[in-house]
Short mmCIF file of C-alpha atoms and ligand atoms in Angstrom, two decimals:
data_model
loop_
_atom_site.label_atom_id
_atom_site.label_comp_id
_atom_site.label_asym_id
_atom_site.label_seq_id
_atom_site.Cartn_x
_atom_site.Cartn_y
_atom_site.Cartn_z
CA MET A 1 -4.03 79.14 195.39
CA SER A 2 -3.63 82.51 194.40
CA PHE A 3 -7.25 84.30 193.13
CA VAL A 4 -4.78 84.32 189.72
CA SER A 5 -6.96 83.84 187.48
CA HIS A 6 -5.15 84.93 184.39
CA LEU A 7 -2.66 87.22 182.84
CA GLU A 8 -4.18 90.15 180.46
CA GLY A 9 -2.38 91.71 177.45
CA ALA A 10 -3.30 95.58 177.92
CA ILE A 11 -3.86 96.03 174.60
CA ASP A 12 -6.09 93.83 173.38
CA GLY A 13 -7.40 92.16 176.39
CA VAL A 14 -6.32 88.31 174.75
CA ARG A 15 -5.85 85.68 177.86
CA LEU A 16 -2.21 84.72 178.58
CA PRO A 17 -1.57 81.75 181.25
CA ALA A 18 -0.35 82.22 184.62
CA ASP A 19 2.53 80.53 186.68
CA THR A 20 4.62 80.52 183.57
CA LEU A 21 6.97 83.44 182.90
CA GLN A 22 5.89 86.05 180.63
CA THR A 23 7.33 89.44 179.85
CA THR A 24 5.30 91.79 177.71
CA HIS A 25 2.62 90.72 175.16
CA GLU A 26 2.71 92.93 171.65
CA ASP A 27 5.37 94.95 173.01
CA ARG A 28 3.13 96.64 175.81
CA PRO A 29 2.37 95.63 179.76
CA ILE A 30 0.34 92.49 180.51
CA LEU A 31 -1.82 92.74 183.13
CA VAL A 32 -2.80 90.14 186.37
CA ARG A 33 -6.66 89.38 186.52
CA TYR A 34 -8.07 88.14 189.31
CA ASP A 35 -11.07 86.28 190.59
CA LEU A 36 -13.35 88.63 192.51
CA ALA A 37 -15.60 86.91 193.35
CA ALA A 38 -13.69 83.53 194.42
CA ALA A 39 -11.62 87.06 196.77
CA ARG A 40 -13.80 88.63 197.93
CA SER A 41 -16.10 85.80 199.68
CA ALA A 42 -12.54 84.26 201.13
CA VAL A 43 -11.90 87.41 203.09
CA THR A 44 -13.17 90.25 204.87
CA LYS A 45 -12.84 94.21 205.71
CA ASP A 46 -12.18 92.45 209.80
CA ALA A 47 -10.39 89.02 208.96
CA LEU A 48 -7.45 91.65 208.89
CA ALA A 49 -7.51 93.06 212.04
CA ASP A 50 -5.04 89.63 212.91
CA ARG A 51 -2.72 90.72 209.85
CA PRO A 52 0.74 92.28 209.69
CA HIS A 53 0.77 96.40 208.57
CA ASP A 54 3.26 95.56 205.99
CA MET A 55 2.56 95.40 201.79
CA TRP A 56 1.62 91.60 202.25
CA ARG A 57 -2.08 92.09 203.78
CA LEU A 58 -4.46 91.70 201.38
CA ARG A 59 -2.63 88.58 199.91
CA GLU A 60 -6.46 88.01 198.53
CA LEU A 61 -6.14 90.57 195.91
CA LEU A 62 -1.85 89.44 195.57
CA PRO A 63 -0.20 86.90 192.75
CA VAL A 64 1.46 84.74 195.29
CA ARG A 65 0.74 81.25 195.81
CA PRO A 66 0.04 80.67 199.37
CA ASP A 67 3.07 78.02 199.75
CA ALA A 68 5.72 80.59 198.08
CA GLU A 69 8.62 81.88 199.90
CA ILE A 70 7.67 85.81 200.06
CA VAL A 71 11.46 88.08 199.26
CA SER A 72 10.42 90.44 202.04
CA LEU A 73 12.30 93.29 203.66
CA GLY A 74 10.00 94.26 205.62
CA GLU A 75 7.84 96.50 203.99
CA THR A 76 6.18 98.33 206.62
CA ALA A 77 2.67 100.23 205.67
CA THR A 78 3.52 104.22 205.57
CA PRO A 79 2.30 106.80 207.17
CA LEU A 80 -0.24 108.92 206.11
CA ILE A 81 0.96 112.25 207.43
CA PRO A 82 -1.77 115.60 207.35
CA CYS A 83 0.46 118.95 205.81
CA PRO A 84 -2.39 120.81 207.25
CA ARG A 85 0.33 123.54 206.77
CA LEU A 86 1.68 123.12 203.63
CA GLY A 87 -1.90 122.78 202.30
CA GLU A 88 -2.82 125.92 203.49
CA ALA A 89 0.31 127.12 201.25
CA LEU A 90 -0.70 125.16 197.80
CA GLY A 91 -4.62 126.33 198.39
CA VAL A 92 -5.94 123.27 200.11
CA PRO A 93 -5.59 122.14 203.96
CA ASN A 94 -6.93 119.09 204.28
CA LEU A 95 -3.14 117.60 202.47
CA LEU A 96 -1.97 114.54 203.41
CA ILE A 97 1.63 113.21 202.62
CA LYS A 98 1.55 109.50 202.09
CA ASP A 99 5.72 108.96 203.03
CA GLU A 100 6.91 105.74 201.01
CA SER A 101 10.78 107.12 201.99
CA ARG A 102 10.37 105.02 204.45
CA LEU A 103 10.73 101.87 202.92
CA PRO A 104 13.59 98.82 201.93
CA THR A 105 16.47 101.43 200.67
CA GLY A 106 14.40 104.61 200.62
CA SER A 107 11.92 104.26 197.53
CA PHE A 108 8.86 103.03 197.21
CA LYS A 109 10.47 101.02 194.60
CA ALA A 110 10.68 98.75 197.09
CA ARG A 111 7.04 97.92 197.07
CA GLY A 112 7.28 96.63 193.19
CA MET A 113 11.12 94.18 193.46
CA ALA A 114 9.08 92.72 196.07
CA MET A 115 7.17 91.51 194.67
CA ALA A 116 8.52 91.31 191.32
CA VAL A 117 11.55 89.23 192.59
CA THR A 118 9.83 87.29 194.73
CA MET A 119 7.71 85.81 191.38
CA ALA A 120 10.68 85.56 189.29
CA LYS A 121 12.39 83.68 192.19
CA ALA A 122 9.25 81.15 192.56
CA LEU A 123 9.09 80.76 188.76
CA GLY A 124 12.82 79.26 188.63
CA VAL A 125 14.85 83.04 187.54
CA ARG A 126 18.01 82.30 188.80
CA ARG A 127 19.53 86.08 187.61
CA VAL A 128 17.86 89.04 186.45
CA ALA A 129 18.95 92.47 185.16
CA VAL A 130 17.30 95.89 185.14
CA PRO A 131 17.63 99.43 184.04
CA THR A 132 17.81 102.47 186.70
CA ALA A 133 17.41 106.16 186.04
CA GLY A 134 17.63 106.01 189.96
CA ASN A 135 16.21 104.21 192.21
CA ALA A 136 14.98 100.63 191.04
CA GLY A 137 18.32 100.22 191.13
CA GLY A 138 19.54 99.95 194.20
CA ALA A 139 15.56 98.29 194.95
CA LEU A 140 16.59 95.44 192.99
CA ALA A 141 19.90 95.21 194.14
CA ALA A 142 18.86 94.73 198.01
CA TYR A 143 15.78 92.55 196.91
CA ALA A 144 18.19 90.32 194.51
CA ALA A 145 20.85 89.63 197.15
CA ARG A 146 17.53 89.19 199.80
CA ALA A 147 16.18 86.07 197.85
CA GLY A 148 20.08 85.14 196.00
CA LEU A 149 20.27 85.78 192.68
CA GLU A 150 22.08 87.28 190.08
CA CYS A 151 21.77 90.49 189.75
CA PHE A 152 22.76 93.51 186.82
CA VAL A 153 22.37 96.97 187.03
CA PHE A 154 22.45 100.11 184.53
CA MET A 155 22.51 103.57 184.44
CA PRO A 156 23.16 106.32 183.26
CA GLU A 157 26.13 108.67 183.54
CA ASP A 158 24.66 110.92 185.63
CA THR A 159 22.27 109.20 187.30
CA PRO A 160 22.80 110.79 191.45
CA ALA A 161 25.90 108.78 193.42
CA VAL A 162 24.16 107.54 195.68
CA ASN A 163 21.75 105.19 193.04
CA ARG A 164 25.42 104.37 191.73
CA ALA A 165 26.63 103.73 194.83
CA GLU A 166 23.64 101.91 196.39
CA ALA A 167 23.59 99.80 193.68
CA ALA A 168 27.15 97.61 193.89
CA LEU A 169 27.24 98.03 197.65
CA PHE A 170 23.34 95.51 197.57
CA GLY A 171 26.01 93.43 195.39
CA ALA A 172 24.65 93.84 191.58
CA ARG A 173 26.83 94.45 189.08
CA ALA A 174 26.58 97.39 188.17
CA PHE A 175 27.28 99.53 184.71
CA LEU A 176 27.46 103.05 184.05
CA VAL A 177 26.13 103.69 180.31
CA ASN A 178 26.96 107.37 178.74
CA GLY A 179 22.86 107.53 177.31
CA LEU A 180 19.86 107.46 178.87
CA ILE A 181 17.60 104.80 180.64
CA THR A 182 16.44 104.09 177.16
CA ASP A 183 19.69 103.40 176.02
CA CYS A 184 20.64 101.26 179.56
CA GLY A 185 17.11 99.54 178.35
CA ALA A 186 18.97 98.17 174.99
CA VAL A 187 21.96 96.73 177.26
CA VAL A 188 19.33 94.99 179.31
CA ARG A 189 17.40 93.84 176.26
CA GLN A 190 20.04 92.49 174.52
CA GLY A 191 21.77 91.10 177.20
CA ALA A 192 18.67 89.03 178.09
CA GLU A 193 19.06 87.48 174.81
CA ARG A 194 22.85 86.32 175.26
CA PHE A 195 23.13 85.98 179.77
CA GLY A 196 19.28 84.45 179.77
CA TRP A 197 18.99 86.87 182.50
CA PHE A 198 15.08 88.27 183.07
CA ASP A 199 14.61 92.03 181.97
CA MET A 200 12.96 93.31 185.17
CA SER A 201 12.55 97.02 184.00
CA THR A 202 8.97 98.97 184.65
CA LEU A 203 5.91 97.31 182.35
CA LYS A 204 8.66 94.78 180.90
CA GLU A 205 6.58 92.04 183.83
CA PRO A 206 3.90 91.52 185.03
CA TYR A 207 4.52 91.76 188.87
CA ARG A 208 6.60 95.31 189.38
CA ILE A 209 2.70 96.70 189.55
CA GLU A 210 1.23 94.42 191.31
CA GLY A 211 3.64 95.79 193.87
CA LYS A 212 3.16 99.32 193.74
CA LYS A 213 -1.27 98.77 193.20
CA THR A 214 -0.55 98.12 197.27
CA MET A 215 0.05 101.49 197.60
CA GLY A 216 -3.69 102.33 196.71
CA LEU A 217 -4.87 98.91 198.58
CA GLU A 218 -3.32 100.25 201.90
CA LEU A 219 -3.90 104.65 201.37
CA ALA A 220 -8.09 102.93 201.34
CA GLU A 221 -7.49 101.13 204.36
CA GLN A 222 -6.07 104.11 205.93
CA LEU A 223 -8.82 106.59 205.12
CA GLY A 224 -11.44 103.68 205.80
CA TRP A 225 -11.74 102.27 202.94
CA ARG A 226 -13.06 105.41 201.06
CA LEU A 227 -10.76 107.46 198.39
CA PRO A 228 -9.14 110.60 198.94
CA ASP A 229 -11.13 113.75 196.48
CA ALA A 230 -7.66 113.67 194.48
CA ILE A 231 -4.14 112.12 194.91
CA PHE A 232 -1.25 113.60 193.39
CA TYR A 233 1.99 111.02 191.87
CA PRO A 234 5.12 111.65 190.16
CA THR A 235 4.69 109.63 187.03
CA GLY A 236 8.21 107.79 185.54
CA GLY A 237 7.70 104.97 183.59
CA GLY A 238 3.73 105.29 185.96
CA THR A 239 3.71 101.29 187.16
CA GLY A 240 2.61 103.12 190.81
CA LEU A 241 -0.34 104.89 188.96
CA ILE A 242 -1.61 102.62 187.29
CA GLY A 243 -1.55 100.27 189.87
CA MET A 244 -3.33 102.27 192.00
CA TRP A 245 -6.18 103.11 189.42
CA LYS A 246 -5.70 98.94 189.30
CA ALA A 247 -6.17 98.56 193.23
CA PHE A 248 -8.67 100.88 193.52
CA LYS A 249 -10.77 98.97 190.69
CA GLU A 250 -10.84 95.93 192.16
CA LEU A 251 -11.02 97.33 195.89
CA ALA A 252 -14.24 98.35 194.00
CA GLY A 253 -15.44 95.31 192.38
CA ILE A 254 -15.20 93.39 195.71
CA GLY A 255 -17.70 96.47 197.24
CA TRP A 256 -14.82 97.31 200.36
CA LEU A 257 -14.75 101.02 198.98
CA ASP A 258 -18.18 101.63 200.97
CA GLY A 259 -16.55 102.95 204.30
CA ALA A 260 -18.60 99.69 206.05
CA THR A 261 -16.72 97.43 207.92
CA GLY A 262 -17.95 93.75 208.14
CA GLU A 263 -20.11 91.63 205.60
CA THR A 264 -20.13 93.80 202.34
CA PRO A 265 -23.49 92.84 200.28
CA VAL A 266 -22.32 91.68 196.61
CA PRO A 267 -21.24 94.91 195.40
CA PRO A 268 -23.86 95.37 192.00
CA SER A 269 -21.58 96.37 189.02
CA MET A 270 -19.74 93.27 189.60
CA ALA A 271 -23.80 90.83 190.08
CA ARG A 272 -24.26 92.61 186.26
CA GLY A 273 -19.94 92.12 185.23
CA GLU A 274 -19.03 95.59 184.96
CA THR A 275 -15.65 97.18 186.75
CA PRO A 276 -17.42 100.20 188.59
CA ILE A 277 -15.40 103.56 188.27
CA PRO A 278 -13.42 104.36 191.60
CA SER A 279 -15.04 108.23 192.88
CA VAL A 280 -10.96 109.63 193.17
CA LYS A 281 -9.33 112.14 190.50
CA MET A 282 -5.70 110.63 189.52
CA PHE A 283 -3.08 113.97 188.74
CA SER A 284 -0.09 112.58 186.97
CA CYS A 285 2.68 114.57 187.57
CA GLN A 286 6.02 115.25 185.97
CA SER A 287 8.42 118.50 185.20
CA THR A 288 8.76 120.92 182.10
CA GLY A 289 11.99 118.90 182.10
CA CYS A 290 10.78 115.23 181.07
CA ALA A 291 6.85 115.84 180.19
CA PRO A 292 5.91 113.15 177.98
CA ILE A 293 2.67 112.18 179.53
CA ALA A 294 1.40 115.63 180.28
CA ARG A 295 1.81 116.72 176.29
CA ALA A 296 0.48 113.75 175.01
CA PHE A 297 -3.30 114.88 177.41
CA GLU A 298 -2.98 118.12 176.37
CA ALA A 299 -2.76 117.06 173.01
CA GLY A 300 -5.55 114.84 173.52
CA GLU A 301 -3.75 111.45 172.49
CA ARG A 302 -3.46 107.94 174.05
CA PHE A 303 -0.49 107.09 173.24
CA ALA A 304 2.79 109.59 174.27
CA GLU A 305 6.14 110.56 171.47
CA PRO A 306 9.52 110.42 173.35
CA TRP A 307 10.58 113.44 175.32
CA GLU A 308 13.80 114.40 173.16
CA ASN A 309 16.76 115.46 175.45
CA ALA A 310 15.08 115.25 178.41
CA ALA A 311 17.12 116.43 181.66
CA THR A 312 15.40 116.60 185.83
CA VAL A 313 17.06 117.02 188.79
CA ALA A 314 14.00 114.84 189.65
CA SER A 315 15.80 111.31 188.58
CA GLY A 316 12.92 109.48 188.76
CA LEU A 317 10.69 111.03 186.14
CA ARG A 318 13.77 110.79 183.64
CA VAL A 319 11.55 108.32 181.81
CA PRO A 320 11.34 109.66 178.47
CA ARG A 321 9.21 106.93 176.18
CA ALA A 322 7.02 104.69 178.69
CA VAL A 323 5.48 101.73 177.26
CA GLY A 324 2.89 101.94 179.79
CA ASP A 325 2.23 105.65 178.44
CA PHE A 326 -1.40 104.24 177.26
CA LEU A 327 -2.73 103.42 180.69
CA ILE A 328 -1.27 105.64 182.71
CA LEU A 329 -3.20 108.38 180.27
CA ASP A 330 -6.02 105.87 180.77
CA ALA A 331 -6.58 106.29 184.39
CA VAL A 332 -6.00 110.06 184.81
CA ARG A 333 -8.51 110.88 181.94
CA GLU A 334 -11.11 108.09 183.03
CA SER A 335 -10.49 108.91 186.30
CA GLY A 336 -11.16 112.85 185.59
CA GLY A 337 -8.02 114.05 186.81
CA ALA A 338 -4.94 115.20 184.45
CA ALA A 339 -1.26 114.82 183.72
CA LEU A 340 1.03 118.35 184.77
CA ALA A 341 3.79 119.27 184.47
CA ALA A 342 5.43 121.05 187.62
CA GLU A 343 8.54 123.87 186.56
CA GLU A 344 11.80 122.48 186.25
CA ALA A 345 13.46 125.14 187.54
CA ARG A 346 11.11 125.59 190.80
CA LEU A 347 11.15 122.27 191.71
CA GLY A 348 13.80 122.99 194.87
CA GLU A 349 11.68 125.40 195.83
CA TRP A 350 8.65 123.42 196.26
CA MET A 351 10.78 120.87 197.91
CA ARG A 352 12.30 123.23 200.53
CA LEU A 353 8.35 124.42 201.05
CA ALA A 354 7.68 120.91 202.01
CA THR A 355 10.44 120.36 204.19
CA ALA A 356 10.96 122.92 206.14
CA THR A 357 6.96 123.40 206.58
CA GLU A 358 6.43 120.40 207.84
CA GLY A 359 9.16 117.74 208.03
CA VAL A 360 8.64 115.40 205.87
CA SER A 361 11.79 113.79 203.53
CA LEU A 362 10.27 114.71 200.47
CA CYS A 363 12.04 113.71 196.86
CA PRO A 364 12.43 115.57 194.10
CA GLU A 365 9.73 113.75 192.42
CA ALA A 366 7.00 114.39 194.96
CA ALA A 367 8.31 118.34 194.39
CA ALA A 368 7.14 118.23 191.13
CA CYS A 369 3.04 117.09 193.22
CA VAL A 370 3.40 120.11 195.04
CA GLY A 371 3.77 122.04 192.06
CA ALA A 372 1.66 120.30 189.97
CA LEU A 373 -1.05 120.92 192.51
CA ARG A 374 -0.57 124.06 193.36
CA SER A 375 -1.49 124.53 189.36
CA ALA A 376 -4.98 122.36 190.07
CA ALA A 377 -5.93 124.18 192.74
CA ASP A 378 -5.81 127.82 190.73
CA ALA A 379 -6.94 126.59 187.48
CA GLY A 380 -10.12 125.24 190.04
CA ARG A 381 -8.95 121.40 189.16
CA VAL A 382 -9.47 120.64 193.55
CA GLY A 383 -11.33 122.66 194.91
CA ARG A 384 -10.01 124.16 198.45
CA ASP A 385 -12.51 121.82 201.30
CA GLU A 386 -10.75 118.82 198.52
CA THR A 387 -8.79 115.63 200.54
CA VAL A 388 -5.64 115.99 198.77
CA VAL A 389 -2.54 112.87 199.03
CA ILE A 390 0.34 113.49 197.83
CA PHE A 391 2.47 110.45 196.93
CA ASN A 392 6.40 110.95 198.61
CA THR A 393 7.98 108.88 196.62
CA GLY A 394 11.18 108.90 197.82
CA ALA A 395 13.75 110.20 200.51
CA VAL A 396 15.45 113.28 200.10
CA GLN A 397 18.70 112.59 201.47
CA LYS A 398 19.13 109.71 198.96
CA TYR A 399 19.35 113.42 196.36
CA THR A 400 22.79 114.43 197.13
CA GLU A 401 23.31 116.85 194.01
CA ALA A 402 20.01 118.46 194.71
CA ILE A 403 20.17 119.29 197.99
CA GLY A 404 23.62 120.88 198.72
CA ALA A 405 23.79 123.97 200.83
CA PRO A 406 26.65 125.78 201.43
CA LEU A 407 26.81 127.10 204.75
CA PRO A 408 27.95 129.36 207.16
CA ARG A 409 31.37 129.08 208.68
CA LEU A 410 32.16 129.82 212.85
CA ASP A 411 35.35 130.21 213.55
CA ARG A 412 35.53 128.23 217.50
CA GLU A 413 37.51 130.56 219.16
CA ARG A 414 35.79 133.65 218.53
CA VAL A 415 31.76 133.07 217.82
CA ASP A 416 30.09 135.69 215.26
CA TRP A 417 27.58 135.89 217.32
CA SER A 418 25.81 138.41 215.21
CA ALA A 419 26.22 136.32 212.01
CA ILE A 420 24.07 133.57 214.07
CA GLU A 421 22.07 136.82 215.64
CA LYS A 422 20.81 136.95 212.13
CA THR A 423 19.00 134.55 211.49
CA ILE A 424 16.72 134.35 213.97
CA GLY A 425 13.31 135.49 213.40
CA THR A 426 14.04 133.86 209.44
CA GLY A 427 13.19 130.20 209.83
CA GLN A 428 9.78 129.96 207.51
CA PRO A 429 9.78 129.49 204.34
CA ALA A 430 9.22 132.49 202.37
CA PRO A 431 5.63 132.32 200.95
CA MET A 432 4.76 131.34 197.04
CA GLN A 433 3.87 134.66 194.81
C1 PLP B 1 10.88 105.68 189.88
C2 PLP B 1 9.95 106.80 190.80
C3 PLP B 1 9.70 107.88 189.93
C4 PLP B 1 8.69 107.12 188.99
O1 PLP B 1 7.40 106.00 189.21
P1 PLP B 1 6.79 105.42 188.25
O2 PLP B 1 5.76 104.34 189.47
O3 PLP B 1 7.31 104.07 187.71
O4 PLP B 1 5.93 105.75 187.47
C5 PLP B 1 9.35 108.69 190.98
N1 PLP B 1 10.08 108.80 192.55
C6 PLP B 1 10.44 108.22 193.02
C7 PLP B 1 11.27 108.37 193.77
C8 PLP B 1 11.07 107.30 192.11
O5 PLP B 1 12.41 105.94 192.25
#
């Protein structure tokens, strides 16, 4: 058995049965709940030493039953890279980047889709579909291929070229829709009734979030079972941020976030039946081109109004309306963080600052985190001595439209050495004002 106790409607806490196919409840997300006391007595931190370093590592806090086939492409633990020079430029020298670009299909979407496809297959699904603004389509196509499921992908016409190509390349039936991701979502919804495919949209089934939760489990372990002071996370649909906050609560719930090794005593909160609040500020980062969550945060609202005319090169952030808006905003507020919008026009500059200063393959979505961190540091929301983690959710190589740079040409017969000489000593990125 797994340690799943039940599923829960996130909007009203209603209990729903696990082990049957679930979608949403009251058009809002469904969350997986665990018997944390049982999970706690089934595993120790030391027992993890013998397990592979991948997303399936802490299986006591995952929904997969031990007899289920895991659909995997090798979801390796991703590195946590110290970035002191970029950190210094932003005013927080203790900066780390968790580099999710290493995962299958080049983005953290792999974690969510590996888990959702594993669960869907175990529950008898044969055909899956997803709307996507970027990386979700390729990730689902790859895992569906791996699982032998039929896959349908619907994306806006202006989806980045690599994302358009990869969905088809991995065997999905892929279609372009003249609209936004919300319009693609409507096609998937209607098709679910017509063709009986299972809707894998963000937060329209309970398990993608459990896959993304593993980012939080992994980060805590990499930091010696402590949390950083602040996390900057690029937010579109919000599964990553909601998933991590859930991971931290579950780890705190089993008493694992004290930095100690070995046996952990029963946490006092568990004895009292309370959920402890993990101590890490969660920052939800968007672009001024599409910032419904940041706007709702500013306005003090729990639900976010849809964003009109959403436009950003950070395709993963182009989500005008998130079904899990209240879960994102609750997590941000409960943690003492904030939802911030970084200037769309400066995403390219921040992306290049990070890639050229530290060599990390930083995607435009994560560039919004760099901008948001800069303004949070300026506003005193994070202190100079604090440890900050930015999540790099995807590989910059997938964004050919956003990274195109015209290169000077050389004639092989008569090399213009002065043109080369002029560039010597100019390789450092411009300091930020
Ligand atoms: C999908 C995506 C996001 C947004 O993810 P959510 O967790 O759904 O908010 C951020 N960055 C990249 C690269 C993405 O593909």
